[in-house]
mmCIF file of C-alpha atoms and ligand atoms in Angstrom:
data_model
loop_
_atom_site.group_PDB
_atom_site.id
_atom_site.type_symbol
_atom_site.label_atom_id
_atom_site.label_comp_id
_atom_site.label_asym_id
_atom_site.label_seq_id
_atom_site.Cartn_x
_atom_site.Cartn_y
_atom_site.Cartn_z
ATOM 1 C CA MET A 1 -0.015 -19.426 -12.090
ATOM 2 C CA SER A 2 -3.734 -20.063 -12.637
ATOM 3 C CA ASN A 3 -3.651 -21.508 -9.123
ATOM 4 C CA ILE A 4 -3.740 -17.968 -7.649
ATOM 5 C CA ALA A 5 -6.737 -15.851 -6.614
ATOM 6 C CA ILE A 6 -6.320 -12.132 -5.969
ATOM 7 C CA ILE A 7 -8.972 -10.491 -3.788
ATOM 8 C CA GLY A 8 -9.495 -6.727 -4.085
ATOM 9 C CA GLY A 9 -9.269 -4.533 -7.157
ATOM 10 C CA GLY A 10 -7.420 -1.514 -5.795
ATOM 11 C CA GLN A 11 -3.880 -0.290 -6.487
ATOM 12 C CA LEU A 12 -2.189 -3.548 -5.519
ATOM 13 C CA GLY A 13 -4.851 -5.974 -6.752
ATOM 14 C CA ARG A 14 -4.737 -4.523 -10.259
ATOM 15 C CA SER A 15 -0.962 -4.445 -10.332
ATOM 16 C CA LEU A 16 -0.847 -8.124 -9.322
ATOM 17 C CA LYS A 17 -3.333 -9.013 -12.049
ATOM 18 C CA GLU A 18 -1.104 -7.235 -14.572
ATOM 19 C CA LEU A 19 1.939 -9.221 -13.400
ATOM 20 C CA ILE A 20 0.065 -12.541 -13.145
ATOM 21 C CA PRO A 21 -2.601 -12.392 -15.878
ATOM 22 C CA GLU A 22 -3.594 -16.061 -15.419
ATOM 23 C CA ALA A 23 -4.599 -15.390 -11.792
ATOM 24 C CA THR A 24 -8.286 -14.861 -10.984
ATOM 25 C CA LEU A 25 -9.083 -11.330 -9.791
ATOM 26 C CA LEU A 26 -12.072 -11.214 -7.424
ATOM 27 C CA THR A 27 -13.528 -7.767 -6.866
ATOM 28 C CA ARG A 28 -16.628 -6.150 -5.443
ATOM 29 C CA PRO A 29 -19.548 -6.202 -5.915
ATOM 30 C CA ALA A 30 -19.295 -9.841 -7.112
ATOM 31 C CA VAL A 31 -17.070 -10.857 -4.198
ATOM 32 C CA ASP A 32 -17.221 -9.206 -0.792
ATOM 33 C CA ILE A 33 -14.854 -10.566 1.864
ATOM 34 C CA THR A 34 -17.307 -9.682 4.604
ATOM 35 C CA ASP A 35 -19.786 -12.158 3.070
ATOM 36 C CA PHE A 36 -18.524 -15.659 3.917
ATOM 37 C CA ASP A 37 -20.816 -17.447 1.461
ATOM 38 C CA SER A 38 -20.022 -15.305 -1.580
ATOM 39 C CA LEU A 39 -16.307 -15.542 -0.829
ATOM 40 C CA SER A 40 -16.414 -19.278 -0.268
ATOM 41 C CA LYS A 41 -18.369 -19.870 -3.502
ATOM 42 C CA ALA A 42 -16.069 -17.674 -5.593
ATOM 43 C CA LEU A 43 -12.952 -19.452 -4.318
ATOM 44 C CA ALA A 44 -14.542 -22.901 -4.725
ATOM 45 C CA ALA A 45 -15.140 -22.117 -8.401
ATOM 46 C CA ILE A 46 -11.394 -21.799 -9.157
ATOM 47 C CA ASP A 47 -9.883 -25.105 -10.336
ATOM 48 C CA GLY A 48 -6.567 -26.100 -8.751
ATOM 49 C CA LEU A 49 -6.493 -23.096 -6.414
ATOM 50 C CA GLU A 50 -3.429 -23.072 -4.126
ATOM 51 C CA VAL A 51 -2.787 -19.463 -3.138
ATOM 52 C CA VAL A 52 -5.125 -16.625 -2.122
ATOM 53 C CA ILE A 53 -3.695 -13.102 -2.078
ATOM 54 C CA ASN A 54 -5.793 -10.684 -0.031
ATOM 55 C CA THR A 55 -5.305 -7.067 -1.083
ATOM 56 C CA ALA A 56 -8.842 -6.039 -0.074
ATOM 57 C CA ALA A 57 -9.014 -3.623 2.820
ATOM 58 C CA TRP A 58 -10.759 -0.543 4.130
ATOM 59 C CA THR A 59 -7.887 1.874 3.525
ATOM 60 C CA ASP A 60 -9.516 5.198 4.416
ATOM 61 C CA VAL A 61 -7.271 5.877 7.387
ATOM 62 C CA ASP A 62 -9.047 9.068 8.491
ATOM 63 C CA GLY A 63 -12.518 7.738 7.641
ATOM 64 C CA ALA A 64 -11.875 4.869 10.056
ATOM 65 C CA GLU A 65 -11.791 7.412 12.908
ATOM 66 C CA THR A 66 -15.529 8.101 12.470
ATOM 67 C CA GLU A 67 -18.190 5.871 14.058
ATOM 68 C CA GLU A 68 -19.448 4.543 10.725
ATOM 69 C CA GLY A 69 -15.917 4.183 9.315
ATOM 70 C CA GLU A 70 -14.738 2.231 12.346
ATOM 71 C CA LYS A 71 -17.583 -0.244 11.873
ATOM 72 C CA ILE A 72 -16.702 -0.833 8.212
ATOM 73 C CA ALA A 73 -12.955 -0.978 8.932
ATOM 74 C CA ARG A 74 -13.592 -3.720 11.507
ATOM 75 C CA GLU A 75 -15.895 -5.635 9.166
ATOM 76 C CA VAL A 76 -13.434 -5.599 6.250
ATOM 77 C CA ASN A 77 -10.009 -5.604 7.917
ATOM 78 C CA VAL A 78 -10.831 -7.982 10.773
ATOM 79 C CA ASP A 79 -14.003 -10.028 10.106
ATOM 80 C CA GLY A 80 -13.218 -10.295 6.387
ATOM 81 C CA VAL A 81 -9.766 -11.712 7.122
ATOM 82 C CA LEU A 82 -11.281 -14.192 9.564
ATOM 83 C CA ASN A 83 -13.677 -15.358 6.821
ATOM 84 C CA LEU A 84 -10.734 -15.873 4.503
ATOM 85 C CA VAL A 85 -8.709 -17.753 7.085
ATOM 86 C CA ARG A 86 -11.596 -20.131 7.753
ATOM 87 C CA ILE A 87 -11.832 -20.893 4.029
ATOM 88 C CA VAL A 88 -8.108 -21.250 3.282
ATOM 89 C CA ASN A 89 -7.598 -23.452 6.342
ATOM 90 C CA SER A 90 -10.481 -25.724 5.458
ATOM 91 C CA ARG A 91 -8.986 -26.206 1.981
ATOM 92 C CA GLY A 92 -5.259 -26.257 2.843
ATOM 93 C CA LEU A 93 -4.521 -23.103 0.809
ATOM 94 C CA ILE A 94 -1.712 -20.583 1.321
ATOM 95 C CA LEU A 95 -2.759 -17.050 2.327
ATOM 96 C CA VAL A 96 -0.795 -13.966 1.295
ATOM 97 C CA HIS A 97 -2.152 -11.064 3.325
ATOM 98 C CA ILE A 98 -1.138 -7.411 3.129
ATOM 99 C CA SER A 99 -0.419 -5.503 6.315
ATOM 100 C CA SER A 100 0.731 -1.982 7.034
ATOM 101 C CA ASP A 101 3.272 0.237 8.803
ATOM 102 C CA TYR A 102 0.239 1.612 10.728
ATOM 103 C CA VAL A 103 0.383 -1.409 13.047
ATOM 104 C CA TRP A 104 3.278 0.412 14.739
ATOM 105 C CA ASP A 105 3.380 3.772 16.492
ATOM 106 C CA GLY A 106 6.437 4.758 14.442
ATOM 107 C CA ASN A 107 8.626 5.770 17.361
ATOM 108 C CA GLU A 108 11.209 3.238 16.194
ATOM 109 C CA SER A 109 12.779 3.448 12.756
ATOM 110 C CA ASP A 110 14.218 0.649 10.611
ATOM 111 C CA HIS A 111 11.238 -1.508 11.696
ATOM 112 C CA LEU A 112 11.885 -5.220 12.014
ATOM 113 C CA GLU A 113 9.213 -7.864 11.384
ATOM 114 C CA THR A 114 9.573 -8.885 15.037
ATOM 115 C CA GLU A 115 8.695 -5.440 16.450
ATOM 116 C CA LYS A 116 5.685 -5.605 18.738
ATOM 117 C CA VAL A 117 2.579 -4.030 17.208
ATOM 118 C CA LYS A 118 1.384 -0.801 18.805
ATOM 119 C CA PRO A 119 -1.203 0.860 16.551
ATOM 120 C CA MET A 120 -2.215 4.458 17.237
ATOM 121 C CA GLY A 121 -5.457 4.695 15.256
ATOM 122 C CA VAL A 122 -8.479 2.601 14.296
ATOM 123 C CA TYR A 123 -7.141 1.605 10.859
ATOM 124 C CA GLY A 124 -3.833 0.420 12.355
ATOM 125 C CA TYR A 125 -5.674 -1.441 15.093
ATOM 126 C CA THR A 126 -7.899 -3.276 12.591
ATOM 127 C CA LYS A 127 -4.884 -4.138 10.420
ATOM 128 C CA ALA A 128 -3.045 -5.517 13.459
ATOM 129 C CA CYS A 129 -6.097 -7.646 14.402
ATOM 130 C CA GLY A 130 -6.356 -8.894 10.817
ATOM 131 C CA ASP A 131 -2.687 -9.940 10.935
ATOM 132 C CA THR A 132 -3.355 -11.977 14.075
ATOM 133 C CA PHE A 133 -6.041 -13.934 12.243
ATOM 134 C CA ALA A 134 -3.983 -14.250 9.039
ATOM 135 C CA ALA A 135 -1.172 -15.775 11.096
ATOM 136 C CA GLN A 136 -3.510 -18.723 11.855
ATOM 137 C CA ALA A 137 -3.188 -19.838 8.204
ATOM 138 C CA ARG A 138 -0.168 -21.012 6.190
ATOM 139 C CA HIS A 139 0.759 -17.417 5.590
ATOM 140 C CA TYR A 140 2.933 -14.741 4.109
ATOM 141 C CA ILE A 141 1.953 -11.500 5.834
ATOM 142 C CA ILE A 142 3.490 -8.628 3.890
ATOM 143 C CA ARG A 143 4.013 -5.383 5.772
ATOM 144 C CA THR A 144 4.185 -2.495 3.353
ATOM 145 C CA SER A 145 3.975 1.302 3.425
ATOM 146 C CA TRP A 146 3.487 4.403 1.264
ATOM 147 C CA LEU A 147 2.040 2.386 -1.621
ATOM 148 C CA ILE A 148 1.929 3.997 -5.071
ATOM 149 C CA GLY A 149 -0.237 2.312 -7.707
ATOM 150 C CA ASP A 150 1.987 2.995 -10.692
ATOM 151 C CA ASN A 151 -0.131 0.742 -12.892
ATOM 152 C CA LEU A 152 -3.244 2.884 -12.933
ATOM 153 C CA PRO A 153 -4.140 5.558 -15.513
ATOM 154 C CA THR A 154 -3.932 9.249 -14.630
ATOM 155 C CA ASP A 155 -7.680 9.695 -14.271
ATOM 156 C CA SER A 156 -8.124 6.826 -11.777
ATOM 157 C CA LYS A 157 -7.884 6.957 -7.962
ATOM 158 C CA ASN A 158 -5.239 9.327 -6.712
ATOM 159 C CA ASN A 159 -2.059 8.497 -4.900
ATOM 160 C CA PHE A 160 0.472 10.875 -3.369
ATOM 161 C CA VAL A 161 2.715 11.115 -6.435
ATOM 162 C CA LYS A 162 -0.207 11.661 -8.798
ATOM 163 C CA THR A 163 -1.695 14.322 -6.504
ATOM 164 C CA MET A 164 1.627 16.180 -6.314
ATOM 165 C CA ALA A 165 2.206 15.948 -10.076
ATOM 166 C CA ASN A 166 -1.299 17.316 -10.682
ATOM 167 C CA LEU A 167 -0.677 20.256 -8.345
ATOM 168 C CA ALA A 168 2.665 20.974 -10.018
ATOM 169 C CA VAL A 169 1.126 21.207 -13.509
ATOM 170 C CA LYS A 170 -1.689 23.367 -12.155
ATOM 171 C CA GLY A 171 0.871 25.717 -10.598
ATOM 172 C CA VAL A 172 -0.414 25.118 -7.059
ATOM 173 C CA SER A 173 2.126 25.394 -4.226
ATOM 174 C CA PRO A 174 1.260 22.788 -1.553
ATOM 175 C CA LYS A 175 2.179 22.538 2.127
ATOM 176 C CA VAL A 176 3.428 19.000 2.789
ATOM 177 C CA VAL A 177 4.374 17.379 6.085
ATOM 178 C CA CYS A 178 8.077 17.186 6.715
ATOM 179 C CA ASP A 179 8.243 15.082 9.887
ATOM 180 C CA GLN A 180 7.049 11.649 8.751
ATOM 181 C CA TYR A 181 9.744 9.453 7.248
ATOM 182 C CA GLY A 182 9.717 6.442 4.942
ATOM 183 C CA ARG A 183 10.297 5.072 1.470
ATOM 184 C CA LEU A 184 7.838 4.731 -1.388
ATOM 185 C CA THR A 185 6.563 1.294 -2.382
ATOM 186 C CA PHE A 186 5.564 0.991 -5.999
ATOM 187 C CA ALA A 187 2.731 -1.498 -6.453
ATOM 188 C CA SER A 188 4.636 -3.086 -9.345
ATOM 189 C CA GLU A 189 7.600 -3.770 -7.040
ATOM 190 C CA LEU A 190 5.420 -5.145 -4.260
ATOM 191 C CA SER A 191 3.678 -7.414 -6.784
ATOM 192 C CA LYS A 192 7.054 -8.801 -7.888
ATOM 193 C CA ALA A 193 8.027 -9.463 -4.263
ATOM 194 C CA ILE A 194 4.738 -11.307 -3.637
ATOM 195 C CA LEU A 195 5.198 -13.452 -6.743
ATOM 196 C CA HIS A 196 8.771 -14.191 -5.649
ATOM 197 C CA LEU A 197 7.558 -15.453 -2.255
ATOM 198 C CA ILE A 198 4.876 -17.616 -3.868
ATOM 199 C CA GLN A 199 7.332 -19.131 -6.333
ATOM 200 C CA THR A 200 10.314 -19.652 -4.034
ATOM 201 C CA LYS A 201 8.315 -20.627 -0.914
ATOM 202 C CA PRO A 202 10.613 -19.464 1.882
ATOM 203 C CA GLU A 203 9.559 -20.037 5.495
ATOM 204 C CA TYR A 204 6.013 -18.797 6.251
ATOM 205 C CA GLY A 205 5.808 -15.621 8.334
ATOM 206 C CA ILE A 206 5.846 -11.833 8.187
ATOM 207 C CA TYR A 207 7.948 -10.038 5.560
ATOM 208 C CA ASN A 208 8.545 -6.289 5.270
ATOM 209 C CA VAL A 209 8.429 -5.078 1.676
ATOM 210 C CA SER A 210 8.979 -1.563 0.348
ATOM 211 C CA ASN A 211 11.264 -0.185 -2.305
ATOM 212 C CA ASP A 212 14.799 0.438 -1.124
ATOM 213 C CA GLY A 213 16.546 3.814 -1.229
ATOM 214 C CA GLU A 214 17.033 6.872 0.934
ATOM 215 C CA VAL A 215 14.550 7.382 3.781
ATOM 216 C CA ARG A 216 12.851 10.740 3.157
ATOM 217 C CA ASP A 217 9.937 12.800 4.445
ATOM 218 C CA TRP A 218 6.778 13.477 2.416
ATOM 219 C CA CYS A 219 7.794 17.081 1.732
ATOM 220 C CA LYS A 220 11.116 16.033 0.226
ATOM 221 C CA LEU A 221 9.322 13.450 -1.928
ATOM 222 C CA ALA A 222 6.832 16.084 -3.078
ATOM 223 C CA ASP A 223 9.743 18.336 -3.926
ATOM 224 C CA MET A 224 11.272 15.543 -6.023
ATOM 225 C CA VAL A 225 7.974 15.125 -7.905
ATOM 226 C CA PHE A 226 7.777 18.873 -8.574
ATOM 227 C CA THR A 227 11.370 18.886 -9.870
ATOM 228 C CA LEU A 228 10.627 15.931 -12.157
ATOM 229 C CA VAL A 229 7.498 17.664 -13.514
ATOM 230 C CA GLY A 230 9.681 20.733 -14.162
ATOM 231 C CA LYS A 231 12.090 18.546 -16.157
ATOM 232 C CA SER A 232 9.251 17.212 -18.294
ATOM 233 C CA PHE A 233 7.863 20.712 -18.922
ATOM 234 C CA PRO A 234 10.964 22.992 -18.983
ATOM 235 C CA GLU A 235 8.932 25.986 -20.208
ATOM 236 C CA MET A 236 6.598 25.779 -17.215
ATOM 237 C CA GLU A 237 7.272 27.618 -13.974
ATOM 238 C CA VAL A 238 6.853 24.929 -11.328
ATOM 239 C CA PRO A 239 5.917 26.350 -7.902
ATOM 240 C CA GLU A 240 7.607 25.562 -4.602
ATOM 241 C CA VAL A 241 6.608 22.939 -2.042
ATOM 242 C CA TRP A 242 6.368 24.262 1.511
ATOM 243 C CA PRO A 243 7.210 22.139 4.577
ATOM 244 C CA ILE A 244 4.696 21.916 7.395
ATOM 245 C CA SER A 245 4.782 19.932 10.631
ATOM 246 C CA THR A 246 2.209 17.208 11.272
ATOM 247 C CA ARG A 247 0.973 19.221 14.248
ATOM 248 C CA GLU A 248 0.320 22.265 12.027
ATOM 249 C CA TYR A 249 -1.244 20.074 9.319
ATOM 250 C CA VAL A 250 -3.829 18.491 11.628
ATOM 251 C CA SER A 251 -4.591 21.652 13.576
ATOM 252 C CA GLY A 252 -8.313 22.484 13.395
ATOM 253 C CA LYS A 253 -9.200 19.302 11.475
ATOM 254 C CA ASP A 254 -11.489 16.579 12.872
ATOM 255 C CA ASN A 255 -11.054 12.821 12.614
ATOM 256 C CA ILE A 256 -7.458 12.854 11.441
ATOM 257 C CA ALA A 257 -5.824 9.538 12.307
ATOM 258 C CA PRO A 258 -2.416 9.669 13.965
ATOM 259 C CA ARG A 259 0.376 8.810 11.505
ATOM 260 C CA PRO A 260 3.542 6.887 12.383
ATOM 261 C CA LYS A 261 6.545 9.199 12.462
ATOM 262 C CA ASN A 262 8.894 6.541 11.087
ATOM 263 C CA SER A 263 7.596 4.122 8.465
ATOM 264 C CA ASP A 264 10.913 2.879 7.110
ATOM 265 C CA PHE A 265 11.417 -0.867 7.093
ATOM 266 C CA ASN A 266 14.397 -3.058 7.679
ATOM 267 C CA LEU A 267 14.474 -5.060 4.436
ATOM 268 C CA ASP A 268 17.030 -7.728 5.396
ATOM 269 C CA LYS A 269 14.497 -10.542 5.702
ATOM 270 C CA ILE A 270 12.987 -10.167 2.227
ATOM 271 C CA LYS A 271 16.504 -9.711 0.802
ATOM 272 C CA SER A 272 17.571 -12.975 2.482
ATOM 273 C CA THR A 273 14.969 -14.781 0.321
ATOM 274 C CA GLY A 274 16.731 -13.551 -2.831
ATOM 275 C CA PHE A 275 14.370 -10.657 -3.593
ATOM 276 C CA ILE A 276 16.336 -7.399 -3.667
ATOM 277 C CA PRO A 277 13.939 -4.419 -3.680
ATOM 278 C CA SER A 278 15.040 -1.738 -6.126
ATOM 279 C CA ASP A 279 15.645 1.922 -5.278
ATOM 280 C CA TYR A 280 12.430 3.932 -5.597
ATOM 281 C CA GLU A 281 14.113 6.986 -7.208
ATOM 282 C CA PRO A 282 14.462 5.651 -10.791
ATOM 283 C CA LEU A 283 10.913 4.255 -10.552
ATOM 284 C CA LEU A 284 9.640 7.629 -9.343
ATOM 285 C CA GLU A 285 11.382 9.346 -12.230
ATOM 286 C CA SER A 286 9.893 7.096 -14.904
ATOM 287 C CA TYR A 287 6.458 7.139 -13.230
ATOM 288 C CA VAL A 288 6.357 10.962 -13.175
ATOM 289 C CA GLN A 289 7.608 11.082 -16.783
ATOM 290 C CA GLY A 290 4.754 8.730 -17.731
ATOM 291 C CA LEU A 291 2.223 10.868 -15.852
ATOM 292 C CA CYS A 292 3.468 14.007 -17.605
ATOM 293 C CA LYS A 293 3.118 12.297 -21.006
ATOM 294 C CA GLU A 294 -0.476 11.423 -20.108
ATOM 295 C CA PHE A 295 -1.129 14.999 -18.917
ATOM 296 C CA THR A 296 0.060 16.232 -22.329
ATOM 297 C CA GLN A 297 -2.242 13.832 -24.153
ATOM 298 C CA ILE A 298 -5.277 14.278 -21.902
ATOM 299 C CA LYS A 299 -5.109 17.921 -20.933
ATOM 300 C CA GLY A 300 -2.872 19.342 -23.601
ATOM 301 C CA VAL A 301 -0.468 20.704 -20.965
ATOM 302 C CA VAL A 302 2.795 22.056 -22.364
HETATM 303 N N1 NAP B 1 -2.120 2.482 0.241
HETATM 304 C C1 NAP B 1 -1.112 2.455 1.100
HETATM 305 O O1 NAP B 1 -0.325 3.413 1.220
HETATM 306 C C2 NAP B 1 -0.892 1.255 1.978
HETATM 307 C C3 NAP B 1 0.150 1.275 2.908
HETATM 308 C C4 NAP B 1 0.364 0.153 3.702
HETATM 309 C C5 NAP B 1 -0.436 -0.965 3.539
HETATM 310 N N2 NAP B 1 -1.442 -0.959 2.646
HETATM 311 C C6 NAP B 1 -2.266 -2.177 2.520
HETATM 312 O O2 NAP B 1 -2.051 -2.697 1.218
HETATM 313 C C7 NAP B 1 -3.221 -3.369 0.755
HETATM 314 C C8 NAP B 1 -3.589 -2.854 -0.623
HETATM 315 O O3 NAP B 1 -3.798 -1.448 -0.546
HETATM 316 P P1 NAP B 1 -4.257 -0.606 -1.813
HETATM 317 O O4 NAP B 1 -3.566 0.704 -1.747
HETATM 318 O O5 NAP B 1 -4.199 -1.438 -3.039
HETATM 319 O O6 NAP B 1 -5.776 -0.358 -1.408
HETATM 320 P P2 NAP B 1 -6.933 0.308 -2.263
HETATM 321 O O7 NAP B 1 -6.413 0.858 -3.556
HETATM 322 O O8 NAP B 1 -7.697 1.180 -1.346
HETATM 323 O O9 NAP B 1 -7.813 -0.972 -2.634
HETATM 324 C C9 NAP B 1 -8.483 -1.702 -1.664
HETATM 325 C C10 NAP B 1 -9.493 -2.548 -2.404
HETATM 326 O O10 NAP B 1 -10.185 -3.326 -1.434
HETATM 327 C C11 NAP B 1 -11.506 -3.418 -1.882
HETATM 328 N N3 NAP B 1 -12.420 -3.758 -0.796
HETATM 329 C C12 NAP B 1 -12.779 -2.986 0.259
HETATM 330 N N4 NAP B 1 -13.687 -3.632 1.008
HETATM 331 C C13 NAP B 1 -13.903 -4.830 0.395
HETATM 332 C C14 NAP B 1 -14.734 -5.946 0.663
HETATM 333 N N5 NAP B 1 -15.544 -5.949 1.723
HETATM 334 N N6 NAP B 1 -14.692 -7.000 -0.160
HETATM 335 C C15 NAP B 1 -13.907 -6.993 -1.245
HETATM 336 N N7 NAP B 1 -13.101 -5.981 -1.572
HETATM 337 C C16 NAP B 1 -13.109 -4.910 -0.759
HETATM 338 C C17 NAP B 1 -11.834 -2.052 -2.439
HETATM 339 O O11 NAP B 1 -12.941 -2.211 -3.273
HETATM 340 P P3 NAP B 1 -13.790 -0.952 -3.802
HETATM 341 O O12 NAP B 1 -12.967 -0.429 -4.947
HETATM 342 O O13 NAP B 1 -15.075 -1.551 -4.213
HETATM 343 O O14 NAP B 1 -13.909 -0.006 -2.641
HETATM 344 C C18 NAP B 1 -10.538 -1.699 -3.160
HETATM 345 O O15 NAP B 1 -10.595 -2.115 -4.509
HETATM 346 C C19 NAP B 1 -4.271 -3.136 1.848
HETATM 347 O O16 NAP B 1 -4.288 -4.269 2.691
HETATM 348 C C20 NAP B 1 -3.754 -1.952 2.629
HETATM 349 O O17 NAP B 1 -4.197 -1.977 3.965
HETATM 350 C C21 NAP B 1 -1.693 0.111 1.850
#
């Protein structure tokens, strides 16, 4: 698998590198996808390259609603993808590109790959434009949602589960939105699905990938995290999680991007390739247990 390049060193990029250690991981500042020459040079230096996986993106959904953020989101999520497509097409490479549930407005649930895109915010719009370019290559466009980088240590960039677990151990009672629905996607699971597509080479196209399991709202998921933290630290009094509507949550705040109400995917297409996404609940349980172990070691929580 040394014929694979992974661009972007965030949650997914690092998880992919862990799963495919022989792959070349290209990260900033050495490689910037908005700089055609640096990207082209870095990819040219990899012997026998066949597949480029693009995990790089401007993922600050609310930041993209500001003037400066919109500019960067367009440069990375649209122009950067165009740079990549020009390179992979000139060299006959396969492009795996990561897309998002934010390309839809979320009025439908059980999203199919064929659903027409209808983004509500700047981030979603740039991701939808990037997909249009990526589709000009030999491509696997992976739509994913609610990504949790379960490969990263406790003190690295936060994700929803880590944030909730931290609040639980600190005894903070959060208000969490209860009217947006979806399933978690663990980066380790998404990485396995990507490797499966590369190895089995089904028809090119768009594939939805998340973990399987019950569709829940963020508040319910937060509640599950709090309960799991309570199991790890039975002597600790874990506070309650309070539901709040999206309307209440955004009230009085500026530059909050609209969120899709329904982010749950129909997973039939990826399953038809032989990849059966696992239920997120057991993964959530072991991830929170792991976080709690780290909390004990790092912070001496008990
Ligand atoms: N997170 C989610 O819930 C979610 C949901 C649906 C879809 N997705 C999509 O899934 C993919 C992976 O997301 P993620 O959560 O792994 O993102 P992430 O943790 O935010 O990582 C994104 C990475 O892209 C890098 N990057 C940004 N601009 C770049 C540039 N110009 N050149 C090179 N690298 C650049 C960032 O580098 P720096 O570290 O230097 O900033 C960062 O390491 C993205 O396409 C995202 O849109 C994510």
